[in-house]
Amino acid sequence: MSDSNFKKKYKDRIKKRSEEASTVRKIVAIVLTTIIIVLLVGGVSGYFYINNALQPVDPDDETQKNIKIPLGSSTSQIAQILEENNVINNALIFRLYTKFKNETGFQAGTYQFTSAMTIDQIIESLKTGKVRKDPVFSVTIPEGYTLEQIAESYAKELGFTKEEFMAKVNDREYVNQLIEQHPALLDDVILKQEIRYPLEGYLFASTYAFYVEDPSIEQIVEKMIKRTEKVVLPYRDAFAKRDMTLHEGITMASLLENEARTAENRKKIAGVFYNRIEENMKLQTDPTVLYALGEHKDRVLYEDLEVESPYNTYHVKKLPVGPISSFHKNAIEAAANPIESDYLYFLADDEGNIYYSKTLEEHNKLKEEHIS
């Protein structure tokens, strides 16, 4: 073999080895980079997973739940009970957390936990045997209250004014956020120009307990809307069968709340209202006149009936454009499941007794007998 051929082959081998080495280095670099990325992503994902698991299940849900921790329960069993009752997010993370902090000595008993409690609050309760987290204060919103009355009730207890509450619940940007967060309950219809207050009828009347000193208006509204969802959404299918939207169902419930006090009469009146709608008759219910006027009066006058408003059912041949107040659970039940009848009229005497009739002639006769 000549020297020139030998040198050429030698150079080719060196070049080939160099190329192979370069390829290997590239592969190693790619593999190492991939491993580092996987570790970083895994680490970040793991951090967020653990962090989320340690957060309260629902910071806004202060509903107290009676949770029984049996005698002799292990930390693992306690964690499972808490997760099943929606008090903690993750039983495994709870066990690891208590082990890391060396928390022991959990006591048996029946506890009153909420989904808003932190893990440290839960652990402290289990260690001390404290079975109840007492609210800082509570506010009762009676059925039939309008949004303005609700605002006034909270303003008496908290550090904001009625006007500030009303400004927040009427802020279109804020209401749009609520619609996005609660699409099963709220939709764009509440932002129609004719609607006086978008959230009228959507803040459920109940007693609300608060476990912080100064809850924000947003926290209050969120708590009330979640209560509304819990009460109203189960009736959505019943309204759909009547070709009604949930908004129309809530509007009907608000009328029934203001027309009668008993569950039975609310169901009967619902039947009357549906009959009148089917017959293309005006509902002619006085509470809608008062809402249209924006004032409370002991008696509606004939001149009041003439007010031109999409809320006045003496003016429109259908339901009002929106709810006129909050309502009791049995009012939404009545709106969804009325008592069927042939009645088209009803009236109430001074003592609250309600009389039903099928014809205008019968109705006028009952009016002569019972209305002074």
mmCIF file of C-alpha atoms in Angstrom:
data_model
loop_
_atom_site.group_PDB
_atom_site.id
_atom_site.type_symbol
_atom_site.label_atom_id
_atom_site.label_comp_id
_atom_site.label_asym_id
_atom_site.label_seq_id
_atom_site.Cartn_x
_atom_site.Cartn_y
_atom_site.Cartn_z
ATOM 1 C CA MET A 1 0.000 0.000 0.000
ATOM 2 C CA SER A 2 1.445 3.356 -0.929
ATOM 3 C CA ASP A 3 1.988 6.062 1.659
ATOM 4 C CA SER A 4 -0.569 8.294 -0.032
ATOM 5 C CA ASN A 5 -3.306 5.667 0.157
ATOM 6 C CA PHE A 6 -2.480 4.895 3.785
ATOM 7 C CA LYS A 7 -2.618 8.575 4.734
ATOM 8 C CA LYS A 8 -5.922 9.001 2.892
ATOM 9 C CA LYS A 9 -7.544 6.033 4.685
ATOM 10 C CA TYR A 10 -6.170 7.218 8.003
ATOM 11 C CA LYS A 11 -7.660 10.669 7.498
ATOM 12 C CA ASP A 12 -10.986 9.130 6.522
ATOM 13 C CA ARG A 13 -11.039 7.051 9.720
ATOM 14 C CA ILE A 14 -10.192 10.087 11.831
ATOM 15 C CA LYS A 15 -12.912 12.114 10.113
ATOM 16 C CA LYS A 16 -15.474 9.342 10.579
ATOM 17 C CA ARG A 17 -14.626 8.974 14.282
ATOM 18 C CA SER A 18 -14.871 12.726 14.703
ATOM 19 C CA GLU A 19 -18.307 12.759 13.058
ATOM 20 C CA GLU A 20 -19.460 9.832 15.229
ATOM 21 C CA ALA A 21 -18.156 11.569 18.346
ATOM 22 C CA SER A 22 -19.986 14.760 17.347
ATOM 23 C CA THR A 23 -23.198 12.805 16.784
ATOM 24 C CA VAL A 24 -22.846 11.092 20.168
ATOM 25 C CA ARG A 25 -22.255 14.452 21.865
ATOM 26 C CA LYS A 26 -25.392 15.855 20.198
ATOM 27 C CA ILE A 27 -27.451 12.832 21.272
ATOM 28 C CA VAL A 28 -26.097 13.098 24.841
ATOM 29 C CA ALA A 29 -26.859 16.826 24.869
ATOM 30 C CA ILE A 30 -30.417 16.218 23.626
ATOM 31 C CA VAL A 31 -30.987 13.425 26.168
ATOM 32 C CA LEU A 32 -29.608 15.507 29.044
ATOM 33 C CA THR A 33 -31.658 18.534 27.988
ATOM 34 C CA THR A 34 -34.798 16.381 27.782
ATOM 35 C CA ILE A 35 -34.118 14.903 31.238
ATOM 36 C CA ILE A 36 -33.577 18.371 32.721
ATOM 37 C CA ILE A 37 -36.792 19.687 31.140
ATOM 38 C CA VAL A 38 -38.748 16.666 32.372
ATOM 39 C CA LEU A 39 -37.361 17.138 35.885
ATOM 40 C CA LEU A 40 -38.133 20.854 35.828
ATOM 41 C CA VAL A 41 -41.653 20.352 34.497
ATOM 42 C CA GLY A 42 -42.220 17.500 36.914
ATOM 43 C CA GLY A 43 -40.900 19.605 39.775
ATOM 44 C CA VAL A 44 -43.087 22.588 38.903
ATOM 45 C CA SER A 45 -46.137 20.370 38.315
ATOM 46 C CA GLY A 46 -45.460 18.562 41.574
ATOM 47 C CA TYR A 47 -45.163 21.840 43.431
ATOM 48 C CA PHE A 48 -48.485 23.143 42.087
ATOM 49 C CA TYR A 49 -50.176 19.779 42.722
ATOM 50 C CA ILE A 50 -49.069 19.726 46.362
ATOM 51 C CA ASN A 51 -49.771 23.418 46.847
ATOM 52 C CA ASN A 52 -53.315 23.051 45.466
ATOM 53 C CA ALA A 53 -53.912 19.986 47.623
ATOM 54 C CA LEU A 54 -52.995 22.001 50.724
ATOM 55 C CA GLN A 55 -55.461 24.816 49.924
ATOM 56 C CA PRO A 56 -59.053 24.924 51.275
ATOM 57 C CA VAL A 57 -61.506 22.965 49.135
ATOM 58 C CA ASP A 58 -63.707 26.049 48.712
ATOM 59 C CA PRO A 59 -62.651 29.273 50.501
ATOM 60 C CA ASP A 60 -66.169 30.703 50.097
ATOM 61 C CA ASP A 61 -68.164 27.728 51.397
ATOM 62 C CA GLU A 62 -68.692 28.196 55.137
ATOM 63 C CA THR A 63 -71.471 25.609 55.332
ATOM 64 C CA GLN A 64 -70.813 23.541 58.441
ATOM 65 C CA LYS A 65 -70.720 19.775 58.069
ATOM 66 C CA ASN A 66 -71.020 17.325 60.942
ATOM 67 C CA ILE A 67 -68.061 14.954 60.574
ATOM 68 C CA LYS A 68 -67.717 11.999 62.928
ATOM 69 C CA ILE A 69 -64.186 10.773 63.709
ATOM 70 C CA PRO A 70 -64.568 7.319 65.332
ATOM 71 C CA LEU A 71 -62.547 6.320 68.386
ATOM 72 C CA GLY A 72 -59.221 4.743 67.438
ATOM 73 C CA SER A 73 -59.122 6.201 63.915
ATOM 74 C CA SER A 74 -55.672 6.363 62.354
ATOM 75 C CA THR A 75 -54.394 9.438 60.534
ATOM 76 C CA SER A 76 -54.975 7.567 57.281
ATOM 77 C CA GLN A 77 -58.603 6.830 58.203
ATOM 78 C CA ILE A 78 -59.185 10.416 59.331
ATOM 79 C CA ALA A 79 -57.752 11.742 56.081
ATOM 80 C CA GLN A 80 -60.053 9.485 54.076
ATOM 81 C CA ILE A 81 -63.124 10.634 56.050
ATOM 82 C CA LEU A 82 -62.192 14.285 55.516
ATOM 83 C CA GLU A 83 -61.651 13.834 51.770
ATOM 84 C CA GLU A 84 -64.937 11.939 51.326
ATOM 85 C CA ASN A 85 -66.768 14.818 53.035
ATOM 86 C CA ASN A 86 -65.089 17.468 50.877
ATOM 87 C CA VAL A 87 -63.216 19.018 53.805
ATOM 88 C CA ILE A 88 -59.732 18.425 52.328
ATOM 89 C CA ASN A 89 -58.579 18.071 48.733
ATOM 90 C CA ASN A 90 -56.297 15.059 49.011
ATOM 91 C CA ALA A 91 -56.030 12.396 51.719
ATOM 92 C CA LEU A 92 -52.473 11.364 50.764
ATOM 93 C CA ILE A 93 -51.126 14.923 50.887
ATOM 94 C CA PHE A 94 -52.897 15.446 54.229
ATOM 95 C CA ARG A 95 -51.168 12.358 55.663
ATOM 96 C CA LEU A 96 -47.771 13.435 54.332
ATOM 97 C CA TYR A 97 -48.272 16.959 55.635
ATOM 98 C CA THR A 98 -49.156 15.811 59.165
ATOM 99 C CA LYS A 99 -46.184 13.418 59.135
ATOM 100 C CA PHE A 100 -43.809 16.141 57.924
ATOM 101 C CA LYS A 101 -45.009 18.488 60.696
ATOM 102 C CA ASN A 102 -45.036 15.635 63.220
ATOM 103 C CA GLU A 103 -48.695 16.272 64.091
ATOM 104 C CA THR A 104 -50.237 13.565 66.277
ATOM 105 C CA GLY A 105 -52.779 13.137 69.038
ATOM 106 C CA PHE A 106 -55.912 13.578 66.970
ATOM 107 C CA GLN A 107 -59.061 13.154 69.052
ATOM 108 C CA ALA A 108 -62.255 11.292 68.261
ATOM 109 C CA GLY A 109 -65.554 13.153 68.193
ATOM 110 C CA THR A 110 -68.175 14.798 66.002
ATOM 111 C CA TYR A 111 -66.680 17.907 64.442
ATOM 112 C CA GLN A 112 -68.250 20.762 62.521
ATOM 113 C CA PHE A 113 -65.887 21.420 59.642
ATOM 114 C CA THR A 114 -66.327 23.583 56.553
ATOM 115 C CA SER A 115 -64.845 23.384 53.064
ATOM 116 C CA ALA A 116 -63.349 26.840 53.670
ATOM 117 C CA MET A 117 -61.075 25.710 56.521
ATOM 118 C CA THR A 118 -57.318 25.477 55.997
ATOM 119 C CA ILE A 119 -55.425 22.265 56.738
ATOM 120 C CA ASP A 120 -53.773 23.902 59.756
ATOM 121 C CA GLN A 121 -57.196 24.887 61.159
ATOM 122 C CA ILE A 122 -58.445 21.318 60.672
ATOM 123 C CA ILE A 123 -55.352 19.860 62.344
ATOM 124 C CA GLU A 124 -55.678 22.264 65.282
ATOM 125 C CA SER A 125 -59.331 21.287 65.748
ATOM 126 C CA LEU A 126 -58.471 17.572 65.655
ATOM 127 C CA LYS A 127 -55.681 18.045 68.221
ATOM 128 C CA THR A 128 -57.658 20.157 70.678
ATOM 129 C CA GLY A 129 -60.984 18.395 70.199
ATOM 130 C CA LYS A 130 -62.626 21.710 69.302
ATOM 131 C CA VAL A 131 -65.727 20.623 67.449
ATOM 132 C CA ARG A 132 -66.972 23.949 66.177
ATOM 133 C CA LYS A 133 -65.624 26.964 64.397
ATOM 134 C CA ASP A 134 -67.819 29.810 65.612
ATOM 135 C CA PRO A 135 -68.800 32.456 63.072
ATOM 136 C CA VAL A 136 -67.684 36.027 63.657
ATOM 137 C CA PHE A 137 -71.219 37.137 62.849
ATOM 138 C CA SER A 138 -74.254 36.081 60.813
ATOM 139 C CA VAL A 139 -76.781 37.969 58.709
ATOM 140 C CA THR A 140 -80.347 36.842 58.023
ATOM 141 C CA ILE A 141 -81.899 37.853 54.707
ATOM 142 C CA PRO A 142 -85.692 37.306 54.881
ATOM 143 C CA GLU A 143 -87.545 35.827 51.919
ATOM 144 C CA GLY A 144 -89.088 38.460 49.703
ATOM 145 C CA TYR A 145 -86.307 41.004 50.215
ATOM 146 C CA THR A 146 -85.335 43.024 47.168
ATOM 147 C CA LEU A 147 -81.709 43.621 46.228
ATOM 148 C CA GLU A 148 -81.826 47.075 47.800
ATOM 149 C CA GLN A 149 -83.086 45.613 51.078
ATOM 150 C CA ILE A 150 -80.344 42.966 50.974
ATOM 151 C CA ALA A 151 -77.746 45.705 50.441
ATOM 152 C CA GLU A 152 -79.149 47.639 53.391
ATOM 153 C CA SER A 153 -79.050 44.545 55.659
ATOM 154 C CA TYR A 154 -75.345 43.943 54.977
ATOM 155 C CA ALA A 155 -74.469 47.638 55.232
ATOM 156 C CA LYS A 156 -75.808 47.667 58.808
ATOM 157 C CA GLU A 157 -73.348 44.907 59.799
ATOM 158 C CA LEU A 158 -70.267 45.649 57.718
ATOM 159 C CA GLY A 159 -67.889 48.410 56.741
ATOM 160 C CA PHE A 160 -69.459 49.379 53.432
ATOM 161 C CA THR A 161 -72.540 51.375 52.511
ATOM 162 C CA LYS A 162 -75.725 50.301 50.782
ATOM 163 C CA GLU A 163 -74.663 52.450 47.826
ATOM 164 C CA GLU A 164 -71.277 50.697 47.567
ATOM 165 C CA PHE A 165 -72.973 47.285 47.600
ATOM 166 C CA MET A 166 -75.434 48.342 44.898
ATOM 167 C CA ALA A 167 -72.657 49.864 42.793
ATOM 168 C CA LYS A 168 -70.743 46.578 42.849
ATOM 169 C CA VAL A 169 -73.699 44.294 42.008
ATOM 170 C CA ASN A 170 -74.697 46.620 39.159
ATOM 171 C CA ASP A 171 -71.216 46.874 37.669
ATOM 172 C CA ARG A 172 -71.478 45.253 34.224
ATOM 173 C CA GLU A 173 -67.871 44.055 34.201
ATOM 174 C CA TYR A 174 -68.334 42.367 37.584
ATOM 175 C CA VAL A 175 -71.667 40.832 36.539
ATOM 176 C CA ASN A 176 -70.048 39.495 33.363
ATOM 177 C CA GLN A 177 -67.402 37.806 35.529
ATOM 178 C CA LEU A 178 -70.166 36.192 37.592
ATOM 179 C CA ILE A 179 -71.883 34.971 34.419
ATOM 180 C CA GLU A 180 -68.610 33.315 33.325
ATOM 181 C CA GLN A 181 -68.123 31.733 36.757
ATOM 182 C CA HIS A 182 -71.730 30.500 37.128
ATOM 183 C CA PRO A 183 -72.968 29.677 33.602
ATOM 184 C CA ALA A 184 -75.526 27.130 34.827
ATOM 185 C CA LEU A 185 -77.365 29.828 36.790
ATOM 186 C CA LEU A 186 -76.587 33.159 35.135
ATOM 187 C CA ASP A 187 -76.719 34.246 31.508
ATOM 188 C CA ASP A 188 -76.657 37.462 29.475
ATOM 189 C CA VAL A 189 -80.399 37.996 29.845
ATOM 190 C CA ILE A 190 -79.805 39.623 33.248
ATOM 191 C CA LEU A 191 -77.854 42.386 31.497
ATOM 192 C CA LYS A 192 -80.765 43.431 29.262
ATOM 193 C CA GLN A 193 -81.338 47.166 29.312
ATOM 194 C CA GLU A 194 -84.872 46.787 30.731
ATOM 195 C CA ILE A 195 -83.624 44.827 33.765
ATOM 196 C CA ARG A 196 -83.443 47.147 36.760
ATOM 197 C CA TYR A 197 -80.840 45.186 38.739
ATOM 198 C CA PRO A 198 -79.041 42.205 37.100
ATOM 199 C CA LEU A 199 -78.805 40.159 40.302
ATOM 200 C CA GLU A 200 -82.333 40.827 41.553
ATOM 201 C CA GLY A 201 -83.735 37.453 42.622
ATOM 202 C CA TYR A 202 -80.390 35.677 42.268
ATOM 203 C CA LEU A 203 -79.125 36.251 45.835
ATOM 204 C CA PHE A 204 -80.922 33.603 47.858
ATOM 205 C CA ALA A 205 -82.681 34.598 51.076
ATOM 206 C CA SER A 206 -81.194 32.704 54.025
ATOM 207 C CA THR A 207 -79.034 33.085 57.130
ATOM 208 C CA TYR A 208 -75.372 33.486 56.246
ATOM 209 C CA ALA A 209 -72.559 32.858 58.713
ATOM 210 C CA PHE A 210 -69.226 34.629 58.215
ATOM 211 C CA TYR A 211 -65.955 33.443 59.693
ATOM 212 C CA VAL A 212 -63.817 36.466 58.833
ATOM 213 C CA GLU A 213 -63.985 39.940 60.355
ATOM 214 C CA ASP A 214 -64.604 41.952 57.210
ATOM 215 C CA PRO A 215 -65.800 39.949 54.180
ATOM 216 C CA SER A 216 -65.794 41.772 50.863
ATOM 217 C CA ILE A 217 -68.906 42.428 48.809
ATOM 218 C CA GLU A 218 -67.562 39.907 46.283
ATOM 219 C CA GLN A 219 -67.276 37.208 48.976
ATOM 220 C CA ILE A 220 -70.833 37.886 50.153
ATOM 221 C CA VAL A 221 -72.273 37.774 46.637
ATOM 222 C CA GLU A 222 -70.363 34.581 45.821
ATOM 223 C CA LYS A 223 -71.677 32.883 48.954
ATOM 224 C CA MET A 224 -75.258 33.883 48.150
ATOM 225 C CA ILE A 225 -75.087 32.859 44.487
ATOM 226 C CA LYS A 226 -73.716 29.444 45.441
ATOM 227 C CA ARG A 227 -76.680 29.002 47.783
ATOM 228 C CA THR A 228 -79.013 30.000 44.952
ATOM 229 C CA GLU A 229 -77.385 27.423 42.671
ATOM 230 C CA LYS A 230 -77.857 24.708 45.257
ATOM 231 C CA VAL A 231 -81.577 25.509 45.630
ATOM 232 C CA VAL A 232 -82.542 26.454 42.065
ATOM 233 C CA LEU A 233 -80.531 24.290 39.672
ATOM 234 C CA PRO A 234 -82.327 21.026 40.580
ATOM 235 C CA TYR A 235 -85.494 22.534 39.021
ATOM 236 C CA ARG A 236 -83.893 23.466 35.703
ATOM 237 C CA ASP A 237 -85.198 20.380 33.878
ATOM 238 C CA ALA A 238 -88.733 20.949 35.190
ATOM 239 C CA PHE A 239 -88.732 24.453 33.720
ATOM 240 C CA ALA A 240 -87.257 23.188 30.450
ATOM 241 C CA LYS A 241 -90.213 20.796 30.117
ATOM 242 C CA ARG A 242 -92.456 23.851 30.268
ATOM 243 C CA ASP A 243 -90.339 25.574 27.606
ATOM 244 C CA MET A 244 -89.204 28.059 30.241
ATOM 245 C CA THR A 245 -85.735 29.385 30.878
ATOM 246 C CA LEU A 246 -84.287 29.287 34.363
ATOM 247 C CA HIS A 247 -84.545 33.093 34.431
ATOM 248 C CA GLU A 248 -88.290 32.821 33.763
ATOM 249 C CA GLY A 249 -88.617 30.183 36.482
ATOM 250 C CA ILE A 250 -86.849 32.417 39.005
ATOM 251 C CA THR A 251 -89.049 35.328 37.936
ATOM 252 C CA MET A 252 -92.169 33.226 38.500
ATOM 253 C CA ALA A 253 -90.892 32.159 41.940
ATOM 254 C CA SER A 254 -90.443 35.804 42.941
ATOM 255 C CA LEU A 255 -94.071 36.537 42.035
ATOM 256 C CA LEU A 256 -95.330 33.560 44.030
ATOM 257 C CA GLU A 257 -93.239 34.650 47.024
ATOM 258 C CA ASN A 258 -95.084 37.958 47.085
ATOM 259 C CA GLU A 259 -98.578 36.606 46.378
ATOM 260 C CA ALA A 260 -98.969 33.920 49.053
ATOM 261 C CA ARG A 261 -97.375 32.658 52.242
ATOM 262 C CA THR A 262 -98.091 28.915 52.235
ATOM 263 C CA ALA A 263 -96.488 26.343 49.982
ATOM 264 C CA GLU A 264 -99.881 24.993 48.898
ATOM 265 C CA ASN A 265 -101.268 28.386 47.877
ATOM 266 C CA ARG A 266 -98.075 29.180 46.010
ATOM 267 C CA LYS A 267 -98.557 25.995 43.983
ATOM 268 C CA LYS A 268 -102.207 26.831 43.319
ATOM 269 C CA ILE A 269 -101.394 30.391 42.256
ATOM 270 C CA ALA A 270 -98.614 29.079 40.006
ATOM 271 C CA GLY A 271 -101.266 26.952 38.286
ATOM 272 C CA VAL A 272 -103.461 30.039 37.853
ATOM 273 C CA PHE A 273 -100.585 32.064 36.392
ATOM 274 C CA TYR A 274 -99.688 29.333 33.908
ATOM 275 C CA ASN A 275 -103.346 29.059 32.878
ATOM 276 C CA ARG A 276 -103.506 32.809 32.275
ATOM 277 C CA ILE A 277 -100.299 32.772 30.231
ATOM 278 C CA GLU A 278 -101.716 29.938 28.124
ATOM 279 C CA GLU A 279 -104.911 31.928 27.573
ATOM 280 C CA ASN A 280 -102.872 35.020 26.612
ATOM 281 C CA MET A 281 -104.206 36.877 29.648
ATOM 282 C CA LYS A 282 -102.276 39.403 31.709
ATOM 283 C CA LEU A 283 -101.147 38.088 35.087
ATOM 284 C CA GLN A 284 -102.279 41.290 36.844
ATOM 285 C CA THR A 285 -100.398 40.761 40.089
ATOM 286 C CA ASP A 286 -100.063 43.808 42.366
ATOM 287 C CA PRO A 287 -96.509 43.137 43.649
ATOM 288 C CA THR A 288 -95.196 43.736 40.121
ATOM 289 C CA VAL A 289 -96.877 47.146 40.132
ATOM 290 C CA LEU A 290 -95.157 48.084 43.372
ATOM 291 C CA TYR A 291 -91.818 46.933 41.990
ATOM 292 C CA ALA A 292 -92.405 48.939 38.821
ATOM 293 C CA LEU A 293 -93.196 52.002 40.944
ATOM 294 C CA GLY A 294 -90.120 51.390 43.078
ATOM 295 C CA GLU A 295 -91.929 52.008 46.338
ATOM 296 C CA HIS A 296 -93.880 50.204 49.053
ATOM 297 C CA LYS A 297 -97.574 50.950 49.453
ATOM 298 C CA ASP A 298 -100.183 49.324 51.660
ATOM 299 C CA ARG A 299 -102.695 49.359 48.822
ATOM 300 C CA VAL A 300 -102.293 49.570 45.060
ATOM 301 C CA LEU A 301 -104.508 52.256 43.522
ATOM 302 C CA TYR A 302 -106.165 52.071 40.101
ATOM 303 C CA GLU A 303 -103.943 54.870 38.851
ATOM 304 C CA ASP A 304 -100.872 52.809 39.849
ATOM 305 C CA LEU A 305 -101.914 50.048 37.474
ATOM 306 C CA GLU A 306 -101.254 52.334 34.511
ATOM 307 C CA VAL A 307 -97.492 52.593 35.061
ATOM 308 C CA GLU A 308 -95.730 51.604 31.848
ATOM 309 C CA SER A 309 -93.003 49.187 32.836
ATOM 310 C CA PRO A 310 -91.769 45.757 31.649
ATOM 311 C CA TYR A 311 -92.255 44.697 35.277
ATOM 312 C CA ASN A 312 -95.939 45.707 35.495
ATOM 313 C CA THR A 313 -98.085 42.649 34.739
ATOM 314 C CA TYR A 314 -101.104 44.925 34.226
ATOM 315 C CA HIS A 315 -99.116 46.362 31.321
ATOM 316 C CA VAL A 316 -97.470 43.280 29.754
ATOM 317 C CA LYS A 317 -99.127 40.006 28.671
ATOM 318 C CA LYS A 318 -96.433 37.772 30.062
ATOM 319 C CA LEU A 319 -94.046 37.382 32.954
ATOM 320 C CA PRO A 320 -92.181 40.516 34.024
ATOM 321 C CA VAL A 321 -88.786 41.073 32.417
ATOM 322 C CA GLY A 322 -87.078 39.749 35.549
ATOM 323 C CA PRO A 323 -87.514 38.765 39.212
ATOM 324 C CA ILE A 324 -88.897 41.307 41.673
ATOM 325 C CA SER A 325 -87.378 39.897 44.882
ATOM 326 C CA SER A 326 -85.714 36.965 46.568
ATOM 327 C CA PHE A 327 -87.858 33.946 47.472
ATOM 328 C CA HIS A 328 -88.276 30.868 49.649
ATOM 329 C CA LYS A 329 -87.366 27.408 48.395
ATOM 330 C CA ASN A 330 -91.038 26.421 48.272
ATOM 331 C CA ALA A 331 -91.679 29.294 45.837
ATOM 332 C CA ILE A 332 -89.258 27.881 43.260
ATOM 333 C CA GLU A 333 -90.742 24.434 43.941
ATOM 334 C CA ALA A 334 -94.216 25.849 43.241
ATOM 335 C CA ALA A 335 -93.029 27.540 40.056
ATOM 336 C CA ALA A 336 -91.575 24.252 38.822
ATOM 337 C CA ASN A 337 -94.384 21.968 40.008
ATOM 338 C CA PRO A 338 -97.687 23.863 40.196
ATOM 339 C CA ILE A 339 -101.048 22.400 41.142
ATOM 340 C CA GLU A 340 -102.969 21.931 37.897
ATOM 341 C CA SER A 341 -106.489 23.367 37.816
ATOM 342 C CA ASP A 342 -108.985 25.245 35.636
ATOM 343 C CA TYR A 343 -108.746 28.396 37.755
ATOM 344 C CA LEU A 344 -108.012 31.687 36.031
ATOM 345 C CA TYR A 345 -108.589 34.070 38.968
ATOM 346 C CA PHE A 346 -107.776 34.373 42.650
ATOM 347 C CA LEU A 347 -108.063 37.003 45.361
ATOM 348 C CA ALA A 348 -106.973 37.351 48.987
ATOM 349 C CA ASP A 349 -109.011 38.839 51.822
ATOM 350 C CA ASP A 350 -107.675 41.017 54.636
ATOM 351 C CA GLU A 351 -106.776 37.954 56.694
ATOM 352 C CA GLY A 352 -104.756 36.324 53.929
ATOM 353 C CA ASN A 353 -107.319 33.729 52.899
ATOM 354 C CA ILE A 354 -107.196 33.055 49.157
ATOM 355 C CA TYR A 355 -110.217 32.312 46.978
ATOM 356 C CA TYR A 356 -110.022 30.811 43.483
ATOM 357 C CA SER A 357 -112.465 30.978 40.596
ATOM 358 C CA LYS A 358 -112.746 29.822 36.990
ATOM 359 C CA THR A 359 -114.686 32.761 35.545
ATOM 360 C CA LEU A 360 -114.627 36.521 35.909
ATOM 361 C CA GLU A 361 -118.252 36.389 37.096
ATOM 362 C CA GLU A 362 -117.310 34.046 39.963
ATOM 363 C CA HIS A 363 -114.290 36.202 40.735
ATOM 364 C CA ASN A 364 -116.352 39.397 41.004
ATOM 365 C CA LYS A 365 -118.872 37.677 43.232
ATOM 366 C CA LEU A 366 -116.110 36.506 45.579
ATOM 367 C CA LYS A 367 -114.681 40.026 45.585
ATOM 368 C CA GLU A 368 -118.040 41.418 46.737
ATOM 369 C CA GLU A 369 -118.226 38.806 49.499
ATOM 370 C CA HIS A 370 -114.683 39.015 50.880
ATOM 371 C CA ILE A 371 -113.101 42.345 49.970
ATOM 372 C CA SER A 372 -114.215 45.274 52.074
#
